[in-house]
Amino acid sequence: MKKICFFISSVELAGGTERVCSAIANKLAELGWQVSVLSMYGDVSFFPLRSEIQVACVFQKKQSSKFLPYTVFKIRGLLTTLNPEILVSVDSAMFVYAFVSSWWLGIKHLVWEHFNFHVSLGSRIRTIARKLAAKYSAIIVTLTVGDKEEWKTNLKCKSKLVTIANPSPFTPMSVELINRKPVVLAVGRITYQKGFDRLLNAWKTVTLQIDTNWKLHIVGSGEDEQLLSEKVEALGIAASVRLIPRTANIKSHYMESSIFCLSSRFEGFPMVLLEAQSFGLPLVSYNCKTGPAEIINDGNGILIEDGNEQLMADALIKLMGDRELRTEMGSRSLRNSHKFDINVIVGQWTALLNTM
């Protein structure tokens, strides 16, 4: 087995990127690969890593980019010690550091993109890194076919482009074992990207069109919590909406709900849709870039024109009023979730890594 190192911004973060990286790293180590993780800052992983995985960090605390020359020197030293055959930049932005720091070390590069091509989050480094990766990385892994096409269209890629979806962190659970409540569930960071303001507008329409005991639960924390709370009050929907802080026990919310809704303005690959599928939930989602259209494609949910709040309301009303339809879509969700099983996804990773 080859030696592989995952180069990530920080193992201490608790986001989807870090969770998926930990899951893939653990599974590869379990299969006998020699796995290490190089963290730009922090060396205590939020998500558990197997004991045989070596974790190293460049800095204990986050540093400013003005330390770039010293940063490159430190990364190079750590790469010399870890001595990987393959270096995976987890997020294209990391490739700037990986490429410069590993010059002449004989390391093969793979870039694992976690955002869609048109999202840089204001990072000029990410834009530069994508151009470098297209030319100098051996392989670029995107999470969706749609994003792979964006790379092809917008950059002259010498690198091999491959699509591998993220795995679901949950084992599929039979619909019959779940005690459902009349709840529409949404999960995510309370921020502009996730579009919960759009969901509240649609929910207001729902409450005006039907008299129902259904509730909307939004689970998450973030910088826009106060704004979202104020919007709930302004719309007069507080009686049917619960804003629930981020929780480590998100599984219980999936198990108790009857419909899952995604209202994001953009995504890289919406992990919450994979999670909801694993619990047999019918899905309702805006067709934002990128990911929803590659998950909701087998009768497992309803894909809505991006930003059309009336159509979102109509879809929710339709599902809320038709238990048989919810059951059918939920069964299809459960069936579709097996395509994103960790063993299936890691099989794709090992096949790809063995070509390098």
CSV table of C-alpha atoms in Angstrom, one decimal:
chain,number,residue,atom,x,y,z
A,1,MET,CA,0.0,0.0,0.0
A,2,LYS,CA,1.2,3.5,-0.8
A,3,LYS,CA,1.8,6.3,1.7
A,4,ILE,CA,-0.8,9.0,1.5
A,5,CYS,CA,-1.0,12.4,3.4
A,6,PHE,CA,-4.1,14.6,3.6
A,7,PHE,CA,-3.1,18.2,3.8
A,8,ILE,CA,-6.0,20.2,5.4
A,9,SER,CA,-6.5,23.7,6.8
A,10,SER,CA,-7.2,22.4,10.3
A,11,VAL,CA,-8.1,19.1,11.9
A,12,GLU,CA,-9.7,21.0,14.8
A,13,LEU,CA,-12.6,22.3,12.8
A,14,ALA,CA,-16.0,20.6,12.9
A,15,GLY,CA,-17.2,21.2,9.4
A,16,GLY,CA,-18.3,18.8,6.7
A,17,THR,CA,-14.9,18.9,4.9
A,18,GLU,CA,-13.1,17.8,8.1
A,19,ARG,CA,-15.6,15.1,8.8
A,20,VAL,CA,-15.4,13.6,5.4
A,21,CYS,CA,-11.6,13.8,5.3
A,22,SER,CA,-11.5,12.0,8.7
A,23,ALA,CA,-13.9,9.3,7.4
A,24,ILE,CA,-11.9,8.6,4.2
A,25,ALA,CA,-8.5,8.7,6.1
A,26,ASN,CA,-9.8,6.2,8.7
A,27,LYS,CA,-11.2,3.8,6.1
A,28,LEU,CA,-7.9,3.8,4.1
A,29,ALA,CA,-5.9,3.2,7.2
A,30,GLU,CA,-8.2,0.3,8.1
A,31,LEU,CA,-7.5,-1.1,4.6
A,32,GLY,CA,-3.8,-1.0,5.2
A,33,TRP,CA,-2.7,2.3,3.6
A,34,GLN,CA,-0.1,4.3,5.5
A,35,VAL,CA,-2.0,7.4,6.2
A,36,SER,CA,-1.0,10.7,7.7
A,37,VAL,CA,-2.7,14.1,8.1
A,38,LEU,CA,-0.9,17.4,7.9
A,39,SER,CA,-2.9,20.2,9.4
A,40,MET,CA,-2.0,23.9,8.7
A,41,TYR,CA,-2.9,24.7,12.3
A,42,GLY,CA,-3.9,22.5,15.3
A,43,ASP,CA,-3.1,18.8,15.8
A,44,VAL,CA,-6.1,17.6,17.9
A,45,SER,CA,-8.7,16.3,15.5
A,46,PHE,CA,-12.3,17.1,16.2
A,47,PHE,CA,-13.4,13.9,14.5
A,48,PRO,CA,-11.7,10.7,15.8
A,49,LEU,CA,-8.8,9.3,13.8
A,50,ARG,CA,-7.4,5.8,14.0
A,51,SER,CA,-4.4,5.5,16.3
A,52,GLU,CA,-2.1,4.5,13.4
A,53,ILE,CA,-2.7,7.8,11.5
A,54,GLN,CA,0.1,10.2,12.2
A,55,VAL,CA,-1.1,13.8,12.7
A,56,ALA,CA,1.3,16.7,12.3
A,57,CYS,CA,0.7,20.5,12.2
A,58,VAL,CA,2.5,23.5,10.8
A,59,PHE,CA,1.3,25.8,13.5
A,60,GLN,CA,-0.5,25.3,16.8
A,61,LYS,CA,-2.6,28.4,16.2
A,62,LYS,CA,-3.9,30.1,13.0
A,63,GLN,CA,-1.3,32.4,11.4
A,64,SER,CA,-1.5,35.3,9.0
A,65,SER,CA,-0.4,34.7,5.4
A,66,LYS,CA,2.4,37.3,5.9
A,67,PHE,CA,4.4,34.4,7.3
A,68,LEU,CA,4.3,32.6,3.9
A,69,PRO,CA,8.1,32.0,3.5
A,70,TYR,CA,8.4,30.6,7.0
A,71,THR,CA,5.2,28.6,6.4
A,72,VAL,CA,6.6,27.0,3.2
A,73,PHE,CA,9.8,26.1,5.0
A,74,LYS,CA,7.9,24.4,7.9
A,75,ILE,CA,5.6,22.5,5.5
A,76,ARG,CA,8.6,21.3,3.5
A,77,GLY,CA,10.3,20.0,6.6
A,78,LEU,CA,7.2,18.1,7.8
A,79,LEU,CA,6.6,16.6,4.3
A,80,THR,CA,10.2,15.4,4.3
A,81,THR,CA,9.6,13.7,7.7
A,82,LEU,CA,6.2,12.2,6.7
A,83,ASN,CA,7.6,11.3,3.3
A,84,PRO,CA,4.2,10.6,1.5
A,85,GLU,CA,4.0,9.3,-2.0
A,86,ILE,CA,0.7,11.1,-2.6
A,87,LEU,CA,-0.3,14.4,-1.1
A,88,VAL,CA,-4.0,15.2,-1.1
A,89,SER,CA,-4.8,18.9,-0.8
A,90,VAL,CA,-8.1,19.0,1.0
A,91,ASP,CA,-9.7,22.1,-0.6
A,92,SER,CA,-8.0,23.6,-3.7
A,93,ALA,CA,-6.8,26.6,-1.7
A,94,MET,CA,-4.3,24.3,0.1
A,95,PHE,CA,-2.6,23.4,-3.2
A,96,VAL,CA,-0.7,26.8,-3.3
A,97,TYR,CA,1.2,25.7,-0.2
A,98,ALA,CA,1.5,22.1,-1.2
A,99,PHE,CA,2.9,22.8,-4.7
A,100,VAL,CA,5.5,25.3,-3.5
A,101,SER,CA,6.5,23.4,-0.4
A,102,SER,CA,7.0,20.0,-2.1
A,103,TRP,CA,9.1,21.2,-5.0
A,104,TRP,CA,11.6,18.5,-6.0
A,105,LEU,CA,10.5,16.1,-3.3
A,106,GLY,CA,9.0,13.6,-5.8
A,107,ILE,CA,5.5,13.8,-4.3
A,108,LYS,CA,2.5,13.2,-6.5
A,109,HIS,CA,-0.4,15.7,-6.0
A,110,LEU,CA,-4.1,15.2,-5.8
A,111,VAL,CA,-6.5,18.2,-5.3
A,112,TRP,CA,-9.8,17.4,-3.5
A,113,GLU,CA,-12.1,20.2,-4.3
A,114,HIS,CA,-14.9,20.8,-1.7
A,115,PHE,CA,-16.5,24.0,-3.1
A,116,ASN,CA,-18.2,24.5,-6.4
A,117,PHE,CA,-16.0,26.1,-9.0
A,118,HIS,CA,-17.7,29.5,-8.9
A,119,VAL,CA,-17.4,29.8,-5.1
A,120,SER,CA,-14.1,31.2,-3.7
A,121,LEU,CA,-15.5,32.7,-0.5
A,122,GLY,CA,-13.6,35.9,-1.2
A,123,SER,CA,-10.3,34.0,-1.2
A,124,ARG,CA,-7.9,35.2,-3.9
A,125,ILE,CA,-5.6,32.3,-3.0
A,126,ARG,CA,-8.3,29.8,-3.9
A,127,THR,CA,-8.6,31.3,-7.4
A,128,ILE,CA,-4.9,31.2,-7.9
A,129,ALA,CA,-4.7,27.7,-6.5
A,130,ARG,CA,-7.3,26.3,-9.0
A,131,LYS,CA,-5.3,27.7,-11.9
A,132,LEU,CA,-2.1,26.0,-10.5
A,133,ALA,CA,-3.9,22.8,-9.8
A,134,ALA,CA,-5.3,22.6,-13.3
A,135,LYS,CA,-1.8,22.7,-14.7
A,136,TYR,CA,0.4,20.9,-12.1
A,137,SER,CA,-1.8,18.6,-10.0
A,138,ALA,CA,-1.8,15.0,-11.3
A,139,ILE,CA,-5.5,14.6,-10.4
A,140,ILE,CA,-8.4,16.9,-9.4
A,141,VAL,CA,-11.3,15.3,-7.6
A,142,THR,CA,-14.6,17.1,-7.7
A,143,LEU,CA,-17.7,16.2,-5.7
A,144,THR,CA,-20.1,16.5,-8.6
A,145,VAL,CA,-20.1,15.9,-12.4
A,146,GLY,CA,-21.5,19.4,-12.8
A,147,ASP,CA,-18.4,20.9,-11.1
A,148,LYS,CA,-16.1,18.7,-13.1
A,149,GLU,CA,-17.6,20.3,-16.2
A,150,GLU,CA,-17.1,23.8,-14.8
A,151,TRP,CA,-13.3,23.0,-14.4
A,152,LYS,CA,-13.2,21.8,-18.0
A,153,THR,CA,-15.0,24.8,-19.3
A,154,ASN,CA,-13.3,27.5,-17.4
A,155,LEU,CA,-9.7,26.3,-17.2
A,156,LYS,CA,-7.3,24.6,-19.5
A,157,CYS,CA,-6.8,21.5,-17.4
A,158,LYS,CA,-3.8,19.3,-18.0
A,159,SER,CA,-4.7,17.4,-14.8
A,160,LYS,CA,-7.0,14.4,-14.8
A,161,LEU,CA,-10.5,15.3,-13.6
A,162,VAL,CA,-12.4,12.7,-11.6
A,163,THR,CA,-15.7,12.9,-9.7
A,164,ILE,CA,-16.1,11.1,-6.4
A,165,ALA,CA,-19.0,12.0,-4.2
A,166,ASN,CA,-18.7,12.3,-0.5
A,167,PRO,CA,-20.0,9.4,1.6
A,168,SER,CA,-22.9,9.6,4.0
A,169,PRO,CA,-21.7,9.5,7.7
A,170,PHE,CA,-24.8,7.4,8.6
A,171,THR,CA,-25.7,3.8,8.0
A,172,PRO,CA,-29.0,3.6,6.1
A,173,MET,CA,-31.9,3.1,8.5
A,174,SER,CA,-35.2,1.4,7.5
A,175,VAL,CA,-38.2,3.7,7.3
A,176,GLU,CA,-40.3,1.3,9.2
A,177,LEU,CA,-38.1,1.6,12.3
A,178,ILE,CA,-38.6,5.4,12.6
A,179,ASN,CA,-41.2,7.2,14.6
A,180,ARG,CA,-42.1,10.1,12.4
A,181,LYS,CA,-43.5,13.5,13.6
A,182,PRO,CA,-45.2,16.2,11.4
A,183,VAL,CA,-41.9,18.1,11.1
A,184,VAL,CA,-40.2,19.6,8.1
A,185,LEU,CA,-36.5,19.6,8.9
A,186,ALA,CA,-33.7,21.9,7.7
A,187,VAL,CA,-30.1,21.6,8.9
A,188,GLY,CA,-27.0,23.8,8.4
A,189,ARG,CA,-25.0,26.8,9.5
A,190,ILE,CA,-27.1,29.8,10.0
A,191,THR,CA,-25.6,31.9,7.3
A,192,TYR,CA,-26.4,33.6,4.0
A,193,GLN,CA,-25.3,30.6,2.0
A,194,LYS,CA,-27.9,28.3,3.5
A,195,GLY,CA,-30.8,30.5,2.5
A,196,PHE,CA,-33.0,29.9,5.5
A,197,ASP,CA,-34.5,33.3,5.0
A,198,ARG,CA,-35.9,32.0,1.7
A,199,LEU,CA,-37.2,28.9,3.5
A,200,LEU,CA,-39.0,31.1,6.1
A,201,ASN,CA,-40.7,33.1,3.2
A,202,ALA,CA,-41.9,29.8,1.7
A,203,TRP,CA,-43.1,28.5,5.1
A,204,LYS,CA,-45.1,31.7,5.6
A,205,THR,CA,-46.9,30.9,2.3
A,206,VAL,CA,-47.5,27.3,3.6
A,207,THR,CA,-49.1,28.6,6.8
A,208,LEU,CA,-51.4,31.0,4.8
A,209,GLN,CA,-52.5,28.3,2.4
A,210,ILE,CA,-53.2,25.4,4.8
A,211,ASP,CA,-54.3,25.0,8.4
A,212,THR,CA,-52.0,22.3,9.8
A,213,ASN,CA,-50.2,21.1,12.9
A,214,TRP,CA,-46.9,20.7,11.0
A,215,LYS,CA,-43.8,22.4,12.3
A,216,LEU,CA,-40.6,23.7,10.7
A,217,HIS,CA,-37.4,22.9,12.6
A,218,ILE,CA,-34.2,24.6,11.6
A,219,VAL,CA,-31.2,23.1,13.3
A,220,GLY,CA,-27.9,25.0,13.3
A,221,SER,CA,-25.9,27.9,14.6
A,222,GLY,CA,-24.1,30.8,13.0
A,223,GLU,CA,-23.6,34.5,12.5
A,224,ASP,CA,-27.1,35.1,11.2
A,225,GLU,CA,-29.0,33.6,14.2
A,226,GLN,CA,-30.4,36.9,15.4
A,227,LEU,CA,-31.5,38.0,11.9
A,228,LEU,CA,-33.3,34.7,11.4
A,229,SER,CA,-35.0,34.9,14.7
A,230,GLU,CA,-36.2,38.4,13.9
A,231,LYS,CA,-37.5,37.3,10.6
A,232,VAL,CA,-39.5,34.5,12.2
A,233,GLU,CA,-41.2,37.2,14.4
A,234,ALA,CA,-41.7,39.7,11.6
A,235,LEU,CA,-43.4,37.0,9.5
A,236,GLY,CA,-45.7,36.0,12.3
A,237,ILE,CA,-44.8,32.3,12.1
A,238,ALA,CA,-43.2,31.8,15.5
A,239,ALA,CA,-45.9,29.3,16.5
A,240,SER,CA,-44.9,26.8,13.8
A,241,VAL,CA,-41.1,27.4,13.6
A,242,ARG,CA,-38.4,26.2,16.0
A,243,LEU,CA,-34.8,27.4,15.7
A,244,ILE,CA,-32.7,24.8,17.3
A,245,PRO,CA,-28.9,25.3,18.1
A,246,ARG,CA,-26.4,23.1,16.5
A,247,THR,CA,-26.3,19.7,18.2
A,248,ALA,CA,-24.0,16.6,18.3
A,249,ASN,CA,-27.2,14.5,18.3
A,250,ILE,CA,-28.4,15.5,14.9
A,251,LYS,CA,-29.4,11.9,14.3
A,252,SER,CA,-32.4,12.2,16.5
A,253,HIS,CA,-33.8,15.1,14.4
A,254,TYR,CA,-33.5,13.1,11.2
A,255,MET,CA,-35.2,10.1,12.9
A,256,GLU,CA,-38.2,12.1,14.1
A,257,SER,CA,-38.9,14.3,11.0
A,258,SER,CA,-41.0,13.5,8.0
A,259,ILE,CA,-39.6,15.8,5.3
A,260,PHE,CA,-36.2,17.3,4.7
A,261,CYS,CA,-35.8,20.7,3.0
A,262,LEU,CA,-32.6,22.3,1.5
A,263,SER,CA,-32.9,26.1,0.7
A,264,SER,CA,-29.2,26.9,0.0
A,265,ARG,CA,-28.1,29.5,-2.4
A,266,PHE,CA,-25.1,27.4,-3.4
A,267,GLU,CA,-23.3,24.3,-2.3
A,268,GLY,CA,-20.2,22.2,-3.0
A,269,PHE,CA,-21.9,18.9,-2.2
A,270,PRO,CA,-24.8,19.1,0.3
A,271,MET,CA,-24.0,16.5,2.9
A,272,VAL,CA,-27.3,17.1,4.7
A,273,LEU,CA,-29.1,15.7,1.7
A,274,LEU,CA,-27.0,12.5,2.0
A,275,GLU,CA,-27.7,12.4,5.8
A,276,ALA,CA,-31.4,12.8,5.3
A,277,GLN,CA,-31.5,10.1,2.7
A,278,SER,CA,-29.9,7.6,5.1
A,279,PHE,CA,-33.0,8.0,7.4
A,280,GLY,CA,-35.5,7.5,4.6
A,281,LEU,CA,-36.6,11.1,4.4
A,282,PRO,CA,-38.2,12.5,1.2
A,283,LEU,CA,-36.2,15.5,0.0
A,284,VAL,CA,-37.2,19.0,-1.2
A,285,SER,CA,-34.4,21.2,-2.5
A,286,TYR,CA,-33.7,24.2,-4.6
A,287,ASN,CA,-31.7,23.3,-7.7
A,288,CYS,CA,-28.7,25.4,-6.7
A,289,LYS,CA,-25.2,24.9,-7.8
A,290,THR,CA,-23.9,22.3,-7.1
A,291,GLY,CA,-25.1,18.9,-5.9
A,292,PRO,CA,-28.8,18.7,-5.3
A,293,ALA,CA,-29.5,17.6,-8.9
A,294,GLU,CA,-27.1,14.7,-8.6
A,295,ILE,CA,-28.7,13.5,-5.4
A,296,ILE,CA,-32.4,14.1,-6.1
A,297,ASN,CA,-32.7,12.1,-9.3
A,298,ASP,CA,-34.5,8.9,-8.6
A,299,GLY,CA,-37.9,9.8,-7.4
A,300,ASN,CA,-36.5,10.4,-3.9
A,301,GLY,CA,-37.6,14.0,-3.7
A,302,ILE,CA,-38.7,17.2,-5.4
A,303,LEU,CA,-36.2,19.6,-7.1
A,304,ILE,CA,-37.3,23.2,-7.2
A,305,GLU,CA,-36.3,26.0,-9.5
A,306,ASP,CA,-33.6,27.9,-7.5
A,307,GLY,CA,-35.1,30.7,-5.5
A,308,ASN,CA,-38.8,30.1,-6.5
A,309,GLU,CA,-40.3,30.4,-3.0
A,310,GLN,CA,-43.9,29.7,-4.2
A,311,LEU,CA,-42.8,26.4,-5.8
A,312,MET,CA,-41.0,25.5,-2.6
A,313,ALA,CA,-44.2,26.1,-0.6
A,314,ASP,CA,-46.2,24.1,-3.2
A,315,ALA,CA,-43.8,21.2,-2.9
A,316,LEU,CA,-43.9,21.2,0.9
A,317,ILE,CA,-47.7,21.4,0.9
A,318,LYS,CA,-47.9,18.5,-1.5
A,319,LEU,CA,-45.8,16.2,0.6
A,320,MET,CA,-47.3,17.3,3.9
A,321,GLY,CA,-50.7,16.3,2.6
A,322,ASP,CA,-49.8,12.9,1.1
A,323,ARG,CA,-48.4,10.3,3.5
A,324,GLU,CA,-48.3,7.7,0.7
A,325,LEU,CA,-46.1,9.9,-1.4
A,326,ARG,CA,-43.8,10.6,1.5
A,327,THR,CA,-43.5,6.9,2.1
A,328,GLU,CA,-42.7,6.2,-1.5
A,329,MET,CA,-40.1,9.0,-1.8
A,330,GLY,CA,-38.6,8.0,1.5
A,331,SER,CA,-38.2,4.4,0.4
A,332,ARG,CA,-36.4,5.7,-2.7
A,333,SER,CA,-34.2,8.0,-0.6
A,334,LEU,CA,-33.2,5.0,1.5
A,335,ARG,CA,-32.4,3.0,-1.6
A,336,ASN,CA,-30.4,5.8,-3.2
A,337,SER,CA,-28.4,6.3,0.0
A,338,HIS,CA,-26.6,3.0,-0.6
A,339,LYS,CA,-24.7,4.6,-3.5
A,340,PHE,CA,-23.0,6.9,-1.0
A,341,ASP,CA,-22.0,4.2,1.5
A,342,ILE,CA,-18.5,4.7,2.9
A,343,ASN,CA,-17.3,1.4,1.5
A,344,VAL,CA,-18.6,2.2,-2.0
A,345,ILE,CA,-16.9,5.7,-2.0
A,346,VAL,CA,-13.6,4.4,-0.5
A,347,GLY,CA,-13.6,1.7,-3.2
A,348,GLN,CA,-13.6,4.5,-5.8
A,349,TRP,CA,-10.8,6.3,-3.9
A,350,THR,CA,-8.6,3.3,-3.7
A,351,ALA,CA,-9.1,2.5,-7.4
A,352,LEU,CA,-8.0,6.1,-8.2
A,353,LEU,CA,-5.1,6.2,-5.9
A,354,ASN,CA,-3.7,3.0,-7.2
A,355,THR,CA,-3.4,4.6,-10.7
A,356,MET,CA,-1.0,7.3,-9.3
